[in-house]
């Protein structure tokens, strides 16, 4: 006899702002959502310190605390939050068969994918040692703390260019370390960088070390053509070398762009498979903010609710 699998109306994969906002809305609509928290419960915000740009927290809030609040609010309406990782999904037929932790399967009428994206890091030891103490992967989140100071940005794509110009408005000087002799960023973004007087671009430069005991004090950069080293004074070190959307699970099943972000129908959270929705950074390489993720989480729950209602008609 085959085991009868648990049936879930709304299965939410991921526990960042998108996942929990979807849960709040789905729970309040009596859809009994289950959140599978994933490898990093609370998502990327739990790796930041102070969040100052989320509306409703006039004094700012610690990222981990904010995500505890999101979770508590979702659970207040009986969201079922579970430890675990989704290890396999079969989106070929509904209800969708979802495997958790490699050993348990459930059936889901709808799936909301809120697995987020992961910032790429250089992989040097100082980066981890000083993470949260001057090292950051988000200028919009953390730039304010470096007002009137000097910072370094690593990267040469649109994100790095955007973060450098953002930081240049707050900081006295921004030094960009670009590993090749040219930038990858769009011409328009490059122009903006070169027209900003307090941004210095160091081409052919990579990071040797980030210096400082309790916080960043300077960065040792080296010229990868000549090996010559330069010590750049800086209290902030921003890594902007791209993000990787957490979509490996869905390869071959859902449409993605060339960088692996999920495609959704414009203005909705709908993927190309009816009943499967995407919210937050997993489908957004442009804004990537907690508040935009929460917004699309809400959209996904409403889309799921309408989808389920239409099935009953
Ligand atoms: P990209 O992949 O476009 O760029 C990453 C950059 O980081 C590249 O310049 C790369 O260098 C550099 N890099 C990678 N690894 C290292 C390393 N180990 N050391 C030093 N440098 C490194 O990522 P983005 O996040 O910039 O952009 C992702 C996508 O999002 C793009 O399509 C972009 O256009 C888009 N985007 C659009 C925006 C907008 O329209 N406003 C804003 C932000 C992003 P190299 O060039 O040598 O490979």
PDB file of C-alpha atoms in Angstrom, residues 13-295:
ATOM      1  CA  UNK A  13       9.525  27.829  -0.332  1.00  0.00           C
ATOM      2  CA  UNK A  14      11.772  30.344   1.427  1.00  0.00           C
ATOM      3  CA  UNK A  15      11.494  32.461   4.559  1.00  0.00           C
ATOM      4  CA  UNK A  16      12.674  35.956   3.655  1.00  0.00           C
ATOM      5  CA  UNK A  17      10.384  38.992   3.372  1.00  0.00           C
ATOM      6  CA  UNK A  18       8.708  37.561   0.255  1.00  0.00           C
ATOM      7  CA  UNK A  19       8.005  34.162   1.809  1.00  0.00           C
ATOM      8  CA  UNK A  20       6.636  35.478   5.092  1.00  0.00           C
ATOM      9  CA  UNK A  21       4.547  38.203   3.475  1.00  0.00           C
ATOM     10  CA  UNK A  22       3.020  35.578   1.181  1.00  0.00           C
ATOM     11  CA  UNK A  23       2.361  33.497   4.311  1.00  0.00           C
ATOM     12  CA  UNK A  24       0.656  36.366   6.161  1.00  0.00           C
ATOM     13  CA  UNK A  25      -1.707  36.961   3.256  1.00  0.00           C
ATOM     14  CA  UNK A  26      -2.357  33.297   2.520  1.00  0.00           C
ATOM     15  CA  UNK A  27      -2.958  32.506   6.197  1.00  0.00           C
ATOM     16  CA  UNK A  28      -5.407  35.364   6.569  1.00  0.00           C
ATOM     17  CA  UNK A  29      -7.248  33.976   3.530  1.00  0.00           C
ATOM     18  CA  UNK A  30      -7.571  30.612   5.357  1.00  0.00           C
ATOM     19  CA  UNK A  31      -5.291  28.813   2.941  1.00  0.00           C
ATOM     20  CA  UNK A  32      -3.223  27.131   5.683  1.00  0.00           C
ATOM     21  CA  UNK A  33       0.178  27.981   4.220  1.00  0.00           C
ATOM     22  CA  UNK A  34       3.244  25.950   5.030  1.00  0.00           C
ATOM     23  CA  UNK A  35       6.617  27.724   4.873  1.00  0.00           C
ATOM     24  CA  UNK A  36       9.691  25.603   4.284  1.00  0.00           C
ATOM     25  CA  UNK A  37      12.374  27.841   5.701  1.00  0.00           C
ATOM     26  CA  UNK A  38      15.410  26.677   3.756  1.00  0.00           C
ATOM     27  CA  UNK A  39      19.102  26.812   4.490  1.00  0.00           C
ATOM     28  CA  UNK A  40      19.077  30.357   5.807  1.00  0.00           C
ATOM     29  CA  UNK A  41      15.891  30.907   7.849  1.00  0.00           C
ATOM     30  CA  UNK A  42      14.910  34.568   7.542  1.00  0.00           C
ATOM     31  CA  UNK A  43      16.868  34.984   4.322  1.00  0.00           C
ATOM     32  CA  UNK A  44      19.512  37.502   3.361  1.00  0.00           C
ATOM     33  CA  UNK A  45      18.409  40.133   5.873  1.00  0.00           C
ATOM     34  CA  UNK A  46      19.663  37.971   8.706  1.00  0.00           C
ATOM     35  CA  UNK A  47      23.176  38.619   7.413  1.00  0.00           C
ATOM     36  CA  UNK A  48      22.862  42.401   7.675  1.00  0.00           C
ATOM     37  CA  UNK A  49      22.951  44.461  10.825  1.00  0.00           C
ATOM     38  CA  UNK A  50      20.686  47.488  10.860  1.00  0.00           C
ATOM     39  CA  UNK A  51      17.821  47.863   8.385  1.00  0.00           C
ATOM     40  CA  UNK A  52      16.993  51.550   8.128  1.00  0.00           C
ATOM     41  CA  UNK A  53      14.947  51.700   4.951  1.00  0.00           C
ATOM     42  CA  UNK A  54      12.023  49.414   5.745  1.00  0.00           C
ATOM     43  CA  UNK A  55       8.929  51.560   6.274  1.00  0.00           C
ATOM     44  CA  UNK A  56       7.353  51.266   9.703  1.00  0.00           C
ATOM     45  CA  UNK A  57      10.567  51.120  11.701  1.00  0.00           C
ATOM     46  CA  UNK A  58      11.372  54.799  12.323  1.00  0.00           C
ATOM     47  CA  UNK A  59      14.398  53.947  14.473  1.00  0.00           C
ATOM     48  CA  UNK A  60      15.646  51.201  12.147  1.00  0.00           C
ATOM     49  CA  UNK A  61      15.679  47.546  13.103  1.00  0.00           C
ATOM     50  CA  UNK A  62      18.173  44.724  13.288  1.00  0.00           C
ATOM     51  CA  UNK A  63      17.766  42.480  10.210  1.00  0.00           C
ATOM     52  CA  UNK A  64      17.416  39.300  12.257  1.00  0.00           C
ATOM     53  CA  UNK A  65      14.894  40.941  14.590  1.00  0.00           C
ATOM     54  CA  UNK A  66      12.872  42.156  11.635  1.00  0.00           C
ATOM     55  CA  UNK A  67      12.665  38.661  10.198  1.00  0.00           C
ATOM     56  CA  UNK A  68      11.613  37.303  13.617  1.00  0.00           C
ATOM     57  CA  UNK A  69       8.809  39.861  13.526  1.00  0.00           C
ATOM     58  CA  UNK A  70       7.785  38.747  10.028  1.00  0.00           C
ATOM     59  CA  UNK A  71       7.724  35.140  11.203  1.00  0.00           C
ATOM     60  CA  UNK A  72       5.775  35.948  14.375  1.00  0.00           C
ATOM     61  CA  UNK A  73       3.199  37.849  12.340  1.00  0.00           C
ATOM     62  CA  UNK A  74       2.803  34.942   9.904  1.00  0.00           C
ATOM     63  CA  UNK A  75       2.475  32.468  12.793  1.00  0.00           C
ATOM     64  CA  UNK A  76      -0.096  34.653  14.522  1.00  0.00           C
ATOM     65  CA  UNK A  77      -2.424  33.622  11.694  1.00  0.00           C
ATOM     66  CA  UNK A  78      -1.449  29.953  12.016  1.00  0.00           C
ATOM     67  CA  UNK A  79       1.178  29.729   9.315  1.00  0.00           C
ATOM     68  CA  UNK A  80       2.947  26.415   9.667  1.00  0.00           C
ATOM     69  CA  UNK A  81       6.686  27.186   9.532  1.00  0.00           C
ATOM     70  CA  UNK A  82       8.955  24.205   9.146  1.00  0.00           C
ATOM     71  CA  UNK A  83      12.675  23.639   9.272  1.00  0.00           C
ATOM     72  CA  UNK A  84      13.985  21.977   6.169  1.00  0.00           C
ATOM     73  CA  UNK A  85      15.125  22.277   2.614  1.00  0.00           C
ATOM     74  CA  UNK A  86      13.133  21.544  -0.475  1.00  0.00           C
ATOM     75  CA  UNK A  87      15.298  19.070  -2.325  1.00  0.00           C
ATOM     76  CA  UNK A  88      13.181  18.265  -5.391  1.00  0.00           C
ATOM     77  CA  UNK A  89      10.031  19.520  -7.087  1.00  0.00           C
ATOM     78  CA  UNK A  90       7.950  17.979  -9.808  1.00  0.00           C
ATOM     79  CA  UNK A  91       5.951  20.730 -11.488  1.00  0.00           C
ATOM     80  CA  UNK A  92       4.755  18.558 -14.365  1.00  0.00           C
ATOM     81  CA  UNK A  93       1.344  17.895 -12.831  1.00  0.00           C
ATOM     82  CA  UNK A  94      -0.892  19.248 -10.125  1.00  0.00           C
ATOM     83  CA  UNK A  95      -0.901  18.760  -7.194  1.00  0.00           C
ATOM     84  CA  UNK A  96       2.850  19.307  -7.318  1.00  0.00           C
ATOM     85  CA  UNK A  97       5.009  16.693  -5.655  1.00  0.00           C
ATOM     86  CA  UNK A  98       7.631  18.350  -3.462  1.00  0.00           C
ATOM     87  CA  UNK A  99      10.423  16.513  -1.700  1.00  0.00           C
ATOM     88  CA  UNK A 100      11.743  17.904   1.591  1.00  0.00           C
ATOM     89  CA  UNK A 101      15.134  17.038   3.072  1.00  0.00           C
ATOM     90  CA  UNK A 102      15.510  14.226   0.588  1.00  0.00           C
ATOM     91  CA  UNK A 103      13.218  11.959   2.543  1.00  0.00           C
ATOM     92  CA  UNK A 104       9.679  13.320   2.793  1.00  0.00           C
ATOM     93  CA  UNK A 105       7.218  14.173   0.036  1.00  0.00           C
ATOM     94  CA  UNK A 106       4.167  16.410   0.143  1.00  0.00           C
ATOM     95  CA  UNK A 107       1.599  17.398  -2.449  1.00  0.00           C
ATOM     96  CA  UNK A 108       0.973  21.100  -3.022  1.00  0.00           C
ATOM     97  CA  UNK A 109      -1.966  22.666  -4.827  1.00  0.00           C
ATOM     98  CA  UNK A 110       0.026  25.843  -5.311  1.00  0.00           C
ATOM     99  CA  UNK A 111       3.676  26.653  -4.821  1.00  0.00           C
ATOM    100  CA  UNK A 112       5.093  30.089  -4.074  1.00  0.00           C
ATOM    101  CA  UNK A 113       8.791  30.219  -4.793  1.00  0.00           C
ATOM    102  CA  UNK A 114      10.564  32.747  -2.590  1.00  0.00           C
ATOM    103  CA  UNK A 115      14.010  31.215  -2.492  1.00  0.00           C
ATOM    104  CA  UNK A 116      15.812  34.522  -3.013  1.00  0.00           C
ATOM    105  CA  UNK A 117      19.254  35.124  -4.345  1.00  0.00           C
ATOM    106  CA  UNK A 118      22.671  34.831  -2.812  1.00  0.00           C
ATOM    107  CA  UNK A 119      25.263  37.569  -3.091  1.00  0.00           C
ATOM    108  CA  UNK A 120      28.510  36.417  -4.618  1.00  0.00           C
ATOM    109  CA  UNK A 121      31.620  36.992  -2.532  1.00  0.00           C
ATOM    110  CA  UNK A 122      35.274  37.164  -3.476  1.00  0.00           C
ATOM    111  CA  UNK A 123      36.111  34.255  -1.196  1.00  0.00           C
ATOM    112  CA  UNK A 124      39.027  35.861   0.636  1.00  0.00           C
ATOM    113  CA  UNK A 125      39.273  35.227   4.409  1.00  0.00           C
ATOM    114  CA  UNK A 126      39.102  38.931   5.445  1.00  0.00           C
ATOM    115  CA  UNK A 127      35.732  39.233   3.775  1.00  0.00           C
ATOM    116  CA  UNK A 128      34.159  36.738   6.148  1.00  0.00           C
ATOM    117  CA  UNK A 129      36.112  37.995   9.159  1.00  0.00           C
ATOM    118  CA  UNK A 130      34.849  41.571   8.677  1.00  0.00           C
ATOM    119  CA  UNK A 131      31.378  40.802   7.315  1.00  0.00           C
ATOM    120  CA  UNK A 132      29.007  43.203   9.052  1.00  0.00           C
ATOM    121  CA  UNK A 133      31.975  45.195  10.348  1.00  0.00           C
ATOM    122  CA  UNK A 134      32.663  47.222   7.241  1.00  0.00           C
ATOM    123  CA  UNK A 135      32.229  44.503   4.643  1.00  0.00           C
ATOM    124  CA  UNK A 136      28.863  44.499   2.906  1.00  0.00           C
ATOM    125  CA  UNK A 137      27.202  43.286  -0.272  1.00  0.00           C
ATOM    126  CA  UNK A 138      24.501  45.973  -0.277  1.00  0.00           C
ATOM    127  CA  UNK A 139      25.239  49.681  -0.619  1.00  0.00           C
ATOM    128  CA  UNK A 140      21.604  50.691  -0.337  1.00  0.00           C
ATOM    129  CA  UNK A 141      21.292  48.786   2.964  1.00  0.00           C
ATOM    130  CA  UNK A 142      24.539  49.823   4.566  1.00  0.00           C
ATOM    131  CA  UNK A 143      25.868  52.876   2.710  1.00  0.00           C
ATOM    132  CA  UNK A 144      24.409  55.334   5.175  1.00  0.00           C
ATOM    133  CA  UNK A 145      26.799  54.123   7.890  1.00  0.00           C
ATOM    134  CA  UNK A 146      29.723  55.385   5.813  1.00  0.00           C
ATOM    135  CA  UNK A 147      28.507  58.935   5.385  1.00  0.00           C
ATOM    136  CA  UNK A 148      31.461  61.306   5.098  1.00  0.00           C
ATOM    137  CA  UNK A 149      33.923  58.403   4.878  1.00  0.00           C
ATOM    138  CA  UNK A 150      35.941  56.678   2.142  1.00  0.00           C
ATOM    139  CA  UNK A 151      34.852  53.320   0.738  1.00  0.00           C
ATOM    140  CA  UNK A 152      35.882  50.705  -1.813  1.00  0.00           C
ATOM    141  CA  UNK A 153      33.531  48.990  -4.263  1.00  0.00           C
ATOM    142  CA  UNK A 154      34.609  45.787  -6.012  1.00  0.00           C
ATOM    143  CA  UNK A 155      32.974  44.900  -9.310  1.00  0.00           C
ATOM    144  CA  UNK A 156      32.448  46.353 -12.741  1.00  0.00           C
ATOM    145  CA  UNK A 157      28.896  45.507 -13.745  1.00  0.00           C
ATOM    146  CA  UNK A 158      25.738  47.584 -13.511  1.00  0.00           C
ATOM    147  CA  UNK A 159      25.333  46.756  -9.825  1.00  0.00           C
ATOM    148  CA  UNK A 160      28.833  47.951  -8.961  1.00  0.00           C
ATOM    149  CA  UNK A 161      28.391  51.101 -11.050  1.00  0.00           C
ATOM    150  CA  UNK A 162      25.037  51.798  -9.437  1.00  0.00           C
ATOM    151  CA  UNK A 163      26.351  51.162  -5.928  1.00  0.00           C
ATOM    152  CA  UNK A 164      29.417  53.345  -6.543  1.00  0.00           C
ATOM    153  CA  UNK A 165      27.317  56.291  -7.740  1.00  0.00           C
ATOM    154  CA  UNK A 166      24.914  55.800  -4.829  1.00  0.00           C
ATOM    155  CA  UNK A 167      27.785  55.744  -2.334  1.00  0.00           C
ATOM    156  CA  UNK A 168      29.463  58.748  -3.979  1.00  0.00           C
ATOM    157  CA  UNK A 169      26.532  60.880  -2.834  1.00  0.00           C
ATOM    158  CA  UNK A 170      27.185  59.904   0.792  1.00  0.00           C
ATOM    159  CA  UNK A 171      30.904  59.314   0.951  1.00  0.00           C
ATOM    160  CA  UNK A 172      33.844  61.615   0.411  1.00  0.00           C
ATOM    161  CA  UNK A 173      35.527  59.142  -1.918  1.00  0.00           C
ATOM    162  CA  UNK A 174      34.652  55.866  -3.637  1.00  0.00           C
ATOM    163  CA  UNK A 175      37.387  53.713  -5.133  1.00  0.00           C
ATOM    164  CA  UNK A 176      36.236  51.054  -7.599  1.00  0.00           C
ATOM    165  CA  UNK A 177      38.432  48.009  -8.075  1.00  0.00           C
ATOM    166  CA  UNK A 178      37.880  46.649 -11.577  1.00  0.00           C
ATOM    167  CA  UNK A 179      39.698  43.431 -12.395  1.00  0.00           C
ATOM    168  CA  UNK A 180      39.951  43.954 -16.164  1.00  0.00           C
ATOM    169  CA  UNK A 181      40.958  46.976 -18.248  1.00  0.00           C
ATOM    170  CA  UNK A 182      37.299  47.766 -18.866  1.00  0.00           C
ATOM    171  CA  UNK A 183      33.958  47.676 -17.154  1.00  0.00           C
ATOM    172  CA  UNK A 184      31.078  45.361 -17.987  1.00  0.00           C
ATOM    173  CA  UNK A 185      28.442  47.916 -16.976  1.00  0.00           C
ATOM    174  CA  UNK A 186      26.253  49.550 -19.626  1.00  0.00           C
ATOM    175  CA  UNK A 187      27.723  52.593 -21.339  1.00  0.00           C
ATOM    176  CA  UNK A 188      25.211  54.879 -19.650  1.00  0.00           C
ATOM    177  CA  UNK A 189      26.173  53.600 -16.201  1.00  0.00           C
ATOM    178  CA  UNK A 190      29.871  53.874 -16.989  1.00  0.00           C
ATOM    179  CA  UNK A 191      29.373  57.451 -18.091  1.00  0.00           C
ATOM    180  CA  UNK A 192      27.718  58.223 -14.797  1.00  0.00           C
ATOM    181  CA  UNK A 193      30.652  56.685 -12.937  1.00  0.00           C
ATOM    182  CA  UNK A 194      33.264  58.600 -14.924  1.00  0.00           C
ATOM    183  CA  UNK A 195      31.337  61.863 -14.539  1.00  0.00           C
ATOM    184  CA  UNK A 196      31.253  61.556 -10.759  1.00  0.00           C
ATOM    185  CA  UNK A 197      34.266  63.449  -9.463  1.00  0.00           C
ATOM    186  CA  UNK A 198      34.675  61.536  -6.191  1.00  0.00           C
ATOM    187  CA  UNK A 199      34.766  58.086  -7.810  1.00  0.00           C
ATOM    188  CA  UNK A 200      38.187  56.764  -8.753  1.00  0.00           C
ATOM    189  CA  UNK A 201      38.268  53.669 -10.950  1.00  0.00           C
ATOM    190  CA  UNK A 202      41.341  51.470 -10.607  1.00  0.00           C
ATOM    191  CA  UNK A 203      41.420  49.182 -13.638  1.00  0.00           C
ATOM    192  CA  UNK A 204      43.299  45.878 -13.549  1.00  0.00           C
ATOM    193  CA  UNK A 205      43.108  45.895  -9.777  1.00  0.00           C
ATOM    194  CA  UNK A 206      42.037  43.114  -7.433  1.00  0.00           C
ATOM    195  CA  UNK A 207      41.804  42.800  -3.679  1.00  0.00           C
ATOM    196  CA  UNK A 208      44.728  41.316  -1.816  1.00  0.00           C
ATOM    197  CA  UNK A 209      43.478  41.971   1.716  1.00  0.00           C
ATOM    198  CA  UNK A 210      41.004  43.956   3.749  1.00  0.00           C
ATOM    199  CA  UNK A 211      42.843  45.451   6.691  1.00  0.00           C
ATOM    200  CA  UNK A 212      41.662  46.240  10.208  1.00  0.00           C
ATOM    201  CA  UNK A 213      41.073  44.299  13.396  1.00  0.00           C
ATOM    202  CA  UNK A 214      37.558  45.252  14.532  1.00  0.00           C
ATOM    203  CA  UNK A 215      36.458  47.104  11.408  1.00  0.00           C
ATOM    204  CA  UNK A 216      37.734  47.960   7.960  1.00  0.00           C
ATOM    205  CA  UNK A 217      40.578  50.501   7.963  1.00  0.00           C
ATOM    206  CA  UNK A 218      42.071  50.054   4.507  1.00  0.00           C
ATOM    207  CA  UNK A 219      42.209  47.737   1.518  1.00  0.00           C
ATOM    208  CA  UNK A 220      45.323  46.414  -0.140  1.00  0.00           C
ATOM    209  CA  UNK A 221      44.746  46.254  -3.878  1.00  0.00           C
ATOM    210  CA  UNK A 222      47.170  44.848  -6.416  1.00  0.00           C
ATOM    211  CA  UNK A 223      47.607  45.523 -10.077  1.00  0.00           C
ATOM    212  CA  UNK A 224      47.179  42.148 -11.775  1.00  0.00           C
ATOM    213  CA  UNK A 225      49.444  43.254 -14.660  1.00  0.00           C
ATOM    214  CA  UNK A 226      52.383  44.603 -12.641  1.00  0.00           C
ATOM    215  CA  UNK A 227      51.739  43.092  -9.175  1.00  0.00           C
ATOM    216  CA  UNK A 228      52.268  46.541  -7.715  1.00  0.00           C
ATOM    217  CA  UNK A 229      50.304  47.012  -4.470  1.00  0.00           C
ATOM    218  CA  UNK A 230      48.325  50.064  -3.354  1.00  0.00           C
ATOM    219  CA  UNK A 231      46.867  50.641   0.079  1.00  0.00           C
ATOM    220  CA  UNK A 232      43.496  52.343  -0.295  1.00  0.00           C
ATOM    221  CA  UNK A 233      42.192  53.999   2.892  1.00  0.00           C
ATOM    222  CA  UNK A 234      38.572  52.910   3.422  1.00  0.00           C
ATOM    223  CA  UNK A 235      36.181  52.134   6.255  1.00  0.00           C
ATOM    224  CA  UNK A 236      33.689  50.323   4.026  1.00  0.00           C
ATOM    225  CA  UNK A 237      34.239  47.498   1.541  1.00  0.00           C
ATOM    226  CA  UNK A 238      31.337  46.787  -0.794  1.00  0.00           C
ATOM    227  CA  UNK A 239      31.324  43.625  -2.855  1.00  0.00           C
ATOM    228  CA  UNK A 240      29.166  44.038  -5.955  1.00  0.00           C
ATOM    229  CA  UNK A 241      30.173  41.170  -8.201  1.00  0.00           C
ATOM    230  CA  UNK A 242      26.683  39.844  -8.811  1.00  0.00           C
ATOM    231  CA  UNK A 243      24.072  37.638  -7.229  1.00  0.00           C
ATOM    232  CA  UNK A 244      23.090  34.090  -7.920  1.00  0.00           C
ATOM    233  CA  UNK A 245      19.359  33.411  -7.834  1.00  0.00           C
ATOM    234  CA  UNK A 246      18.516  30.241  -5.935  1.00  0.00           C
ATOM    235  CA  UNK A 247      16.792  28.492  -8.800  1.00  0.00           C
ATOM    236  CA  UNK A 248      18.797  25.299  -9.338  1.00  0.00           C
ATOM    237  CA  UNK A 249      15.794  23.266  -8.163  1.00  0.00           C
ATOM    238  CA  UNK A 250      13.651  24.565 -10.998  1.00  0.00           C
ATOM    239  CA  UNK A 251      16.052  24.207 -13.933  1.00  0.00           C
ATOM    240  CA  UNK A 252      14.374  22.603 -16.897  1.00  0.00           C
ATOM    241  CA  UNK A 253      10.920  23.168 -15.382  1.00  0.00           C
ATOM    242  CA  UNK A 254      10.452  26.927 -15.165  1.00  0.00           C
ATOM    243  CA  UNK A 255      11.415  29.661 -17.607  1.00  0.00           C
ATOM    244  CA  UNK A 256      14.379  31.741 -16.500  1.00  0.00           C
ATOM    245  CA  UNK A 257      16.401  34.587 -17.928  1.00  0.00           C
ATOM    246  CA  UNK A 258      20.038  34.117 -18.956  1.00  0.00           C
ATOM    247  CA  UNK A 259      21.200  34.737 -15.372  1.00  0.00           C
ATOM    248  CA  UNK A 260      18.849  32.135 -13.881  1.00  0.00           C
ATOM    249  CA  UNK A 261      16.202  34.526 -12.477  1.00  0.00           C
ATOM    250  CA  UNK A 262      12.653  33.168 -12.813  1.00  0.00           C
ATOM    251  CA  UNK A 263      10.485  34.756 -15.473  1.00  0.00           C
ATOM    252  CA  UNK A 264       7.065  35.926 -14.359  1.00  0.00           C
ATOM    253  CA  UNK A 265       4.216  37.390 -16.342  1.00  0.00           C
ATOM    254  CA  UNK A 266       4.672  41.162 -16.193  1.00  0.00           C
ATOM    255  CA  UNK A 267       2.815  42.793 -13.334  1.00  0.00           C
ATOM    256  CA  UNK A 268       2.022  39.442 -11.666  1.00  0.00           C
ATOM    257  CA  UNK A 269       3.836  36.691  -9.778  1.00  0.00           C
ATOM    258  CA  UNK A 270       2.768  33.996 -12.263  1.00  0.00           C
ATOM    259  CA  UNK A 271       5.364  31.679 -13.748  1.00  0.00           C
ATOM    260  CA  UNK A 272       4.492  29.859 -16.949  1.00  0.00           C
ATOM    261  CA  UNK A 273       3.060  26.950 -14.933  1.00  0.00           C
ATOM    262  CA  UNK A 274      -0.444  27.630 -13.574  1.00  0.00           C
ATOM    263  CA  UNK A 275      -0.384  27.352  -9.786  1.00  0.00           C
ATOM    264  CA  UNK A 276       3.328  28.164  -9.461  1.00  0.00           C
ATOM    265  CA  UNK A 277       4.212  31.692  -8.407  1.00  0.00           C
ATOM    266  CA  UNK A 278       7.478  33.503  -7.741  1.00  0.00           C
ATOM    267  CA  UNK A 279       8.146  36.378  -5.373  1.00  0.00           C
ATOM    268  CA  UNK A 280      11.114  38.362  -4.170  1.00  0.00           C
ATOM    269  CA  UNK A 281      14.698  38.357  -5.397  1.00  0.00           C
ATOM    270  CA  UNK A 282      14.370  34.992  -7.126  1.00  0.00           C
ATOM    271  CA  UNK A 283      12.458  36.820  -9.864  1.00  0.00           C
ATOM    272  CA  UNK A 284      13.944  40.299  -9.486  1.00  0.00           C
ATOM    273  CA  UNK A 285      17.500  41.256 -10.316  1.00  0.00           C
ATOM    274  CA  UNK A 286      16.724  44.953 -10.507  1.00  0.00           C
ATOM    275  CA  UNK A 287      15.276  46.169  -7.191  1.00  0.00           C
ATOM    276  CA  UNK A 288      16.229  43.448  -4.688  1.00  0.00           C
ATOM    277  CA  UNK A 289      14.894  45.281  -1.646  1.00  0.00           C
ATOM    278  CA  UNK A 290      13.111  43.842   1.377  1.00  0.00           C
ATOM    279  CA  UNK A 291      10.132  46.065   0.737  1.00  0.00           C
ATOM    280  CA  UNK A 292       9.812  45.108  -2.929  1.00  0.00           C
ATOM    281  CA  UNK A 293      10.166  41.441  -1.966  1.00  0.00           C
ATOM    282  CA  UNK A 294       7.418  41.815   0.603  1.00  0.00           C
ATOM    283  CA  UNK A 295       5.270  43.496  -2.047  1.00  0.00           C
TER     284      UNK A 295
END
